[in-house]
RNA sequence: GCCCGGGUGGCGAAACUGGUAGACGCAGGGGACUUAAAAUCCCCAGGCCGCAAGGCCGUGCCGGUUCGAGUCCGGCCCCGGGCACCA
């Protein structure tokens, strides 16, 4: 053990503490009936190579919570695993000619060592990787169950197609509409895919949000909007095609504006568009143009609104008025009916479209600005109001108009009220190699046949190297040639793999029983689930969390889980950002890592210039997420190597509250290291003889320490850890003020110092466990003869002593007309008259003869004199 | 474009239910120790005016509510996250 005579050496004490925990198996969690369990989980990492700052932040936050709840006496589980399938492994494989499996396993080994070096309280016995057959077997098993229930099914879906590489591209691989490797213009292509019917749970997923008190409002709101329940009316517009009567259906939330419809717009993929394009080359070209391009909604939504008439007309179902049918590039086939009614007077997009193409604008809602809709567009035009120019519906307000119109449409068989969801079914097929094979066999006679349980898992061969032109599995007969499980005839195995979101939608439950090879989940999952505290990046607020909620419901329906909500409390950490710099001396931008940039400051510390360490001038490009493309990643390992894990952990906690973005600063790390050195140095002086302190100073110091502790516990409860770190600093400051430098006279251990150090080390131990572990034992602060003597983690969490918090006097802030002018100290027992008199007395200068209108007193805090 | 957040000193931040804006740190300035440097310790520090006492201004911008607004309300600007195949 490192002696306190030596200065703080993080490396040796961290190694020593980690060895202690390993020897004692300190972080192993067992199912203990009757003891309150606490399942604390951070989102598992993708094994990309090495830990990045976001990981360190995520796992430090999780570890602080884990260690805190342990000390609060709960049975805590904190596991770790690997989200090990995915695209980057294939990219690395192509670049290095190494199979994704080897690359992935090497990364896992390296990152595991890094996590261990950070001293996280993880139960490694439960480690799992989603790319192992023992894990993904159960993806496949569940898929076959959902398939038989109709919750997994096949239909066509749209993908990005690179015509040169003849391969499907991920959205990420499409840059400005072109393939990332070939530069070819990307096309949309429809292919058969498997979907999970998440929409079957839309209503439940939405309604449960209201009861999820442990989730941030922000995330619940995002999910609510994503699910997107809207009430409206499905309206049929009759038309004739070659003498045949047909109906064009639309969904609208504004049936009250039906009389203001002046055109119809359909998506390029709509059957009407396809029909009309047959006889019209120009329209055909436009439809083709709309169908090309990327599939991303963000891109589609920002396209210039364009349209073309089909030459077809349909009739307003109530008036028979003829309405031209257009094809519009802003109409999405995936939402509603793939067609909309155009009401230019009361919808901004329709308005712009009508102006552009000279379509009539008919005002049918009275709004504050009047009964017309002159240019330019005003948001008021879209507000609810009373119907006008609408015949028998004139004078009706929104709901009454919708009700009346829906009733009339229903009578004609041309409409009814409908609830529409924005949520779409989840397409899980990926035309990629490094993922979980979809357990389906395609048989000419029997159709899609799920692989029987006895043949699971369908094992993914681990030795392939993709070449960028399609899925290598589709080129491997030994993989896809098989026999139909139903009829035994030759058949073809599905070569698509599953979206990696499938893997991550249930891993949290598998941590309870990763060793079970007979069942996906068992009773241990029912013990540990739900996760009590889930921690992860805000960027996962919708997809991952929504898919996991869907899975929990599906697993409950299979009898595998007892709960339908997987995460009771959710903490969404902010992203870690860094500055980026570039030089364009050579004509094209070269990004310089912030670590290699030196800045010049003026006398006030403001940055006035920056240059690269090699002397080249650099341009500051602002702050953003750490990325390879901007070369602004900061490697946490360098930080850990230099200062130790405790400093890295402390800095990351201290720098910002967990939910904020964290702007990286190398300089500030130094301050965290300095603080830990001060803790060490102060502790080292603990047993030096000290003189007896004056009673008054002891009382003030205890008041200070216990007040700070009270606030720190309050902050911990609301997960504001940065101020807990501040609190530790304040306690050390108070202790140093108390007896700094006065170690000459005798007196032995001072009880104020002993108590202060004991509180400090316990408060700090979840954040910086190694140094606290060491000092706690070295100073012998634990109760004699108890297990906590050897291990601060086993000590009880400190709570403030109510005696120490008692005060005889209170300081009141005194304001005149709301402006702070001073303060007065008054005995705690002072009554209102005394408080007022004392305040008026002290404010004579400001009141100066003016009549006092009233005096506002906030008990124990503030006095405001209004003159 | 749509949905969700955020904006407070040179920087990260704090401020409990509307009640002393800037705690705790970083960077900066001054000093002590040292042959020197590093390390450590002490002091100063929102802006403007003033020798000082003190005064005025100040939480992205504009307006409102209130005895009192960083905090509540309305409008705007900028930045970040998500938009269904990155994870």
mmCIF file with all atom_site columns, C-alpha atoms (C1' of nucleotides) in Angstrom, chain B residues 4-5 9-10 13 18 30 33-34 38 41-42 47 53-54 59-60 62 64 66 71-72 81-82 84:
data_model
loop_
_atom_site.group_PDB
_atom_site.id
_atom_site.type_symbol
_atom_site.label_atom_id
_atom_site.label_alt_id
_atom_site.label_comp_id
_atom_site.label_asym_id
_atom_site.label_entity_id
_atom_site.label_seq_id
_atom_site.pdbx_PDB_ins_code
_atom_site.Cartn_x
_atom_site.Cartn_y
_atom_site.Cartn_z
_atom_site.occupancy
_atom_site.B_iso_or_equiv
_atom_site.pdbx_formal_charge
_atom_site.auth_seq_id
_atom_site.auth_comp_id
_atom_site.auth_asym_id
_atom_site.auth_atom_id
_atom_site.pdbx_PDB_model_num
ATOM 1  C "C1'" . C B 1 4  ? -37.259 18.150 -28.903 1.00 0.00 ? 4  C B "C1'" 1
ATOM 2  C "C1'" . G B 1 5  ? -33.639 20.824 -26.083 1.00 0.00 ? 5  G B "C1'" 1
ATOM 3  C "C1'" . G B 1 9  ? -18.182 36.654 -16.814 1.00 0.00 ? 9  G B "C1'" 1
ATOM 4  C "C1'" . G B 1 10 ? -12.564 35.293 -21.144 1.00 0.00 ? 10 G B "C1'" 1
ATOM 5  C "C1'" . A B 1 13 ? -20.857 26.330 -14.492 1.00 0.00 ? 13 A B "C1'" 1
ATOM 6  C "C1'" . G B 1 18 ? -40.187 34.089 -8.548  1.00 0.00 ? 18 G B "C1'" 1
ATOM 7  C "C1'" . G B 1 30 ? -0.340  40.272 -8.627  1.00 0.00 ? 30 G B "C1'" 1
ATOM 8  C "C1'" . C B 1 33 ? 8.773   30.215 -1.444  1.00 0.00 ? 33 C B "C1'" 1
ATOM 9  C "C1'" . U B 1 34 ? 13.063  28.760 -4.814  1.00 0.00 ? 34 U B "C1'" 1
ATOM 10 C "C1'" . A B 1 38 ? 8.233   22.835 -11.653 1.00 0.00 ? 38 A B "C1'" 1
ATOM 11 C "C1'" . C B 1 41 ? 0.570   28.599 -0.887  1.00 0.00 ? 41 C B "C1'" 1
ATOM 12 C "C1'" . C B 1 42 ? -1.720  33.722 -0.380  1.00 0.00 ? 42 C B "C1'" 1
ATOM 13 C "C1'" . G B 1 47 ? -18.837 45.637 -17.332 1.00 0.00 ? 47 G B "C1'" 1
ATOM 14 C "C1'" . A B 1 53 ? -17.056 56.190 -0.653  1.00 0.00 ? 53 A B "C1'" 1
ATOM 15 C "C1'" . G B 1 54 ? -20.207 54.847 -4.017  1.00 0.00 ? 54 G B "C1'" 1
ATOM 16 C "C1'" . U B 1 59 ? -28.413 36.218 -17.437 1.00 0.00 ? 59 U B "C1'" 1
ATOM 17 C "C1'" . G B 1 60 ? -29.164 35.800 -26.491 1.00 0.00 ? 60 G B "C1'" 1
ATOM 18 C "C1'" . C B 1 62 ? -37.734 42.800 -28.126 1.00 0.00 ? 62 C B "C1'" 1
ATOM 19 C "C1'" . G B 1 64 ? -45.307 41.889 -20.872 1.00 0.00 ? 64 G B "C1'" 1
ATOM 20 C "C1'" . U B 1 66 ? -44.938 41.215 -10.468 1.00 0.00 ? 66 U B "C1'" 1
ATOM 21 C "C1'" . U B 1 71 ? -36.522 31.710 -13.285 1.00 0.00 ? 71 U B "C1'" 1
ATOM 22 C "C1'" . C B 1 72 ? -43.389 33.018 -15.452 1.00 0.00 ? 72 C B "C1'" 1
ATOM 23 C "C1'" . G B 1 81 ? -29.973 16.540 -30.941 1.00 0.00 ? 81 G B "C1'" 1
ATOM 24 C "C1'" . G B 1 82 ? -33.539 13.429 -33.790 1.00 0.00 ? 82 G B "C1'" 1
ATOM 25 C "C1'" . A B 1 84 ? -37.119 5.654  -39.182 1.00 0.00 ? 84 A B "C1'" 1
#
